[in-house]
JSON list of C-alpha atoms in Angstrom, two decimals:
[
{"chain": "A", "resi": 1, "resn": "MET", "atom": "CA", "xyz": [0.00, 0.00, 0.00]},
{"chain": "A", "resi": 2, "resn": "ASN", "atom": "CA", "xyz": [1.08, 3.57, -0.52]},
{"chain": "A", "resi": 3, "resn": "GLU", "atom": "CA", "xyz": [1.25, 6.41, 2.01]},
{"chain": "A", "resi": 4, "resn": "ASP", "atom": "CA", "xyz": [-2.47, 7.16, 1.98]},
{"chain": "A", "resi": 5, "resn": "GLY", "atom": "CA", "xyz": [-3.36, 3.46, 1.98]},
{"chain": "A", "resi": 6, "resn": "LEU", "atom": "CA", "xyz": [-5.34, 3.49, -1.26]},
{"chain": "A", "resi": 7, "resn": "VAL", "atom": "CA", "xyz": [-3.10, 1.94, -3.92]},
{"chain": "A", "resi": 8, "resn": "PHE", "atom": "CA", "xyz": [-3.45, -1.83, -4.10]},
{"chain": "A", "resi": 9, "resn": "SER", "atom": "CA", "xyz": [-0.53, -3.15, -6.11]},
{"chain": "A", "resi": 10, "resn": "GLY", "atom": "CA", "xyz": [-0.19, -6.78, -5.21]},
{"chain": "A", "resi": 11, "resn": "PRO", "atom": "CA", "xyz": [-0.29, -9.54, -2.63]},
{"chain": "A", "resi": 12, "resn": "MET", "atom": "CA", "xyz": [-1.38, -8.52, 0.86]},
{"chain": "A", "resi": 13, "resn": "THR", "atom": "CA", "xyz": [-2.09, -10.40, 4.05]},
{"chain": "A", "resi": 14, "resn": "GLN", "atom": "CA", "xyz": [-5.70, -10.69, 5.19]},
{"chain": "A", "resi": 15, "resn": "PRO", "atom": "CA", "xyz": [-5.23, -7.87, 7.77]},
{"chain": "A", "resi": 16, "resn": "GLU", "atom": "CA", "xyz": [-3.69, -5.65, 5.07]},
{"chain": "A", "resi": 17, "resn": "VAL", "atom": "CA", "xyz": [-6.64, -6.29, 2.74]},
{"chain": "A", "resi": 18, "resn": "GLU", "atom": "CA", "xyz": [-9.05, -5.46, 5.54]},
{"chain": "A", "resi": 19, "resn": "LEU", "atom": "CA", "xyz": [-7.14, -2.24, 6.25]},
{"chain": "A", "resi": 20, "resn": "TRP", "atom": "CA", "xyz": [-7.21, -1.33, 2.53]},
{"chain": "A", "resi": 21, "resn": "ILE", "atom": "CA", "xyz": [-10.98, -1.86, 2.49]},
{"chain": "A", "resi": 22, "resn": "GLN", "atom": "CA", "xyz": [-11.39, 0.35, 5.56]},
{"chain": "A", "resi": 23, "resn": "ASN", "atom": "CA", "xyz": [-9.17, 3.05, 4.04]},
{"chain": "A", "resi": 24, "resn": "MET", "atom": "CA", "xyz": [-11.16, 2.93, 0.82]},
{"chain": "A", "resi": 25, "resn": "GLU", "atom": "CA", "xyz": [-14.49, 3.14, 2.65]},
{"chain": "A", "resi": 26, "resn": "ASP", "atom": "CA", "xyz": [-13.20, 6.14, 4.63]},
{"chain": "A", "resi": 27, "resn": "HIS", "atom": "CA", "xyz": [-12.12, 7.71, 1.35]},
{"chain": "A", "resi": 28, "resn": "PHE", "atom": "CA", "xyz": [-15.58, 7.11, -0.15]},
{"chain": "A", "resi": 29, "resn": "ARG", "atom": "CA", "xyz": [-17.21, 8.88, 2.81]},
{"chain": "A", "resi": 30, "resn": "ASN", "atom": "CA", "xyz": [-14.74, 11.77, 2.89]},
{"chain": "A", "resi": 31, "resn": "ASN", "atom": "CA", "xyz": [-15.07, 12.38, -0.85]},
{"chain": "A", "resi": 32, "resn": "LEU", "atom": "CA", "xyz": [-18.82, 11.72, -1.17]},
{"chain": "A", "resi": 33, "resn": "ILE", "atom": "CA", "xyz": [-18.40, 8.81, -3.60]},
{"chain": "A", "resi": 34, "resn": "GLY", "atom": "CA", "xyz": [-21.85, 7.39, -4.33]},
{"chain": "A", "resi": 35, "resn": "SER", "atom": "CA", "xyz": [-22.43, 3.69, -3.76]},
{"chain": "A", "resi": 36, "resn": "LYS", "atom": "CA", "xyz": [-23.14, 3.26, -7.47]},
{"chain": "A", "resi": 37, "resn": "TYR", "atom": "CA", "xyz": [-19.53, 4.24, -8.25]},
{"chain": "A", "resi": 38, "resn": "GLU", "atom": "CA", "xyz": [-17.59, 2.62, -5.38]},
{"chain": "A", "resi": 39, "resn": "VAL", "atom": "CA", "xyz": [-16.28, -0.45, -7.23]},
{"chain": "A", "resi": 40, "resn": "GLN", "atom": "CA", "xyz": [-15.35, 1.50, -10.35]},
{"chain": "A", "resi": 41, "resn": "TYR", "atom": "CA", "xyz": [-13.65, 4.15, -8.20]},
{"chain": "A", "resi": 42, "resn": "ALA", "atom": "CA", "xyz": [-11.72, 1.62, -6.10]},
{"chain": "A", "resi": 43, "resn": "LEU", "atom": "CA", "xyz": [-10.46, -0.20, -9.20]},
{"chain": "A", "resi": 44, "resn": "ARG", "atom": "CA", "xyz": [-8.64, 2.98, -10.24]},
{"chain": "A", "resi": 45, "resn": "TYR", "atom": "CA", "xyz": [-6.30, 2.26, -7.34]},
{"chain": "A", "resi": 46, "resn": "PHE", "atom": "CA", "xyz": [-5.47, -1.30, -8.48]},
{"chain": "A", "resi": 47, "resn": "THR", "atom": "CA", "xyz": [-2.02, -1.41, -10.07]},
{"chain": "A", "resi": 48, "resn": "LYS", "atom": "CA", "xyz": [0.55, -4.01, -11.10]},
{"chain": "A", "resi": 49, "resn": "SER", "atom": "CA", "xyz": [-0.36, -7.57, -10.10]},
{"chain": "A", "resi": 50, "resn": "ALA", "atom": "CA", "xyz": [-3.61, -6.46, -8.42]},
{"chain": "A", "resi": 51, "resn": "ALA", "atom": "CA", "xyz": [-4.84, -4.97, -11.70]},
{"chain": "A", "resi": 52, "resn": "THR", "atom": "CA", "xyz": [-3.80, -8.13, -13.56]},
{"chain": "A", "resi": 53, "resn": "TRP", "atom": "CA", "xyz": [-5.59, -10.29, -11.00]},
{"chain": "A", "resi": 54, "resn": "TRP", "atom": "CA", "xyz": [-8.82, -8.33, -11.43]},
{"chain": "A", "resi": 55, "resn": "LYS", "atom": "CA", "xyz": [-8.67, -8.59, -15.23]},
{"chain": "A", "resi": 56, "resn": "MET", "atom": "CA", "xyz": [-8.13, -12.35, -14.95]},
{"chain": "A", "resi": 57, "resn": "HIS", "atom": "CA", "xyz": [-10.96, -12.66, -12.43]},
{"chain": "A", "resi": 58, "resn": "GLN", "atom": "CA", "xyz": [-13.31, -10.86, -14.83]},
{"chain": "A", "resi": 59, "resn": "ALA", "atom": "CA", "xyz": [-12.25, -13.08, -17.72]},
{"chain": "A", "resi": 60, "resn": "ILE", "atom": "CA", "xyz": [-12.77, -16.27, -15.71]},
{"chain": "A", "resi": 61, "resn": "GLN", "atom": "CA", "xyz": [-16.12, -15.15, -14.32]},
{"chain": "A", "resi": 62, "resn": "GLY", "atom": "CA", "xyz": [-17.29, -13.94, -17.72]},
{"chain": "A", "resi": 63, "resn": "CYS", "atom": "CA", "xyz": [-18.61, -10.70, -16.35]},
{"chain": "A", "resi": 64, "resn": "ASN", "atom": "CA", "xyz": [-17.71, -7.05, -16.07]},
{"chain": "A", "resi": 65, "resn": "GLY", "atom": "CA", "xyz": [-16.94, -7.35, -12.39]},
{"chain": "A", "resi": 66, "resn": "ALA", "atom": "CA", "xyz": [-18.67, -6.99, -9.07]},
{"chain": "A", "resi": 67, "resn": "LYS", "atom": "CA", "xyz": [-22.04, -5.25, -9.11]},
{"chain": "A", "resi": 68, "resn": "SER", "atom": "CA", "xyz": [-21.73, -3.76, -5.62]},
{"chain": "A", "resi": 69, "resn": "TRP", "atom": "CA", "xyz": [-19.07, -2.80, -3.12]},
{"chain": "A", "resi": 70, "resn": "GLU", "atom": "CA", "xyz": [-20.23, -5.60, -0.82]},
{"chain": "A", "resi": 71, "resn": "GLU", "atom": "CA", "xyz": [-19.83, -8.17, -3.60]},
{"chain": "A", "resi": 72, "resn": "PHE", "atom": "CA", "xyz": [-16.43, -6.72, -4.50]},
{"chain": "A", "resi": 73, "resn": "LYS", "atom": "CA", "xyz": [-15.25, -6.93, -0.87]},
{"chain": "A", "resi": 74, "resn": "LYS", "atom": "CA", "xyz": [-16.35, -10.57, -0.59]},
{"chain": "A", "resi": 75, "resn": "THR", "atom": "CA", "xyz": [-14.50, -11.42, -3.80]},
{"chain": "A", "resi": 76, "resn": "LEU", "atom": "CA", "xyz": [-11.38, -9.63, -2.62]},
{"chain": "A", "resi": 77, "resn": "LEU", "atom": "CA", "xyz": [-11.42, -11.20, 0.84]},
{"chain": "A", "resi": 78, "resn": "LYS", "atom": "CA", "xyz": [-11.86, -14.72, -0.62]},
{"chain": "A", "resi": 79, "resn": "SER", "atom": "CA", "xyz": [-9.07, -14.28, -3.15]},
{"chain": "A", "resi": 80, "resn": "ARG", "atom": "CA", "xyz": [-5.50, -15.39, -2.75]},
{"chain": "A", "resi": 81, "resn": "LEU", "atom": "CA", "xyz": [-4.23, -12.02, -3.98]}
]
């Protein structure tokens, strides 16, 4: 993670992923990000192997990604990323 805790660039431990989620949710609140845009907004902070993982996940699932932040969090927490 970077200084502000928003960039997700690669493998993290479960506690680190949970901290990233909390940081992102705080960022959503502080910047008035609507729930409709949370997943799309958060994905802007995925870089390097995290971005590659998400693209592969989408390809395997045959979809455009998570439909809600809650779904996205569950996917992220279950992953081995």
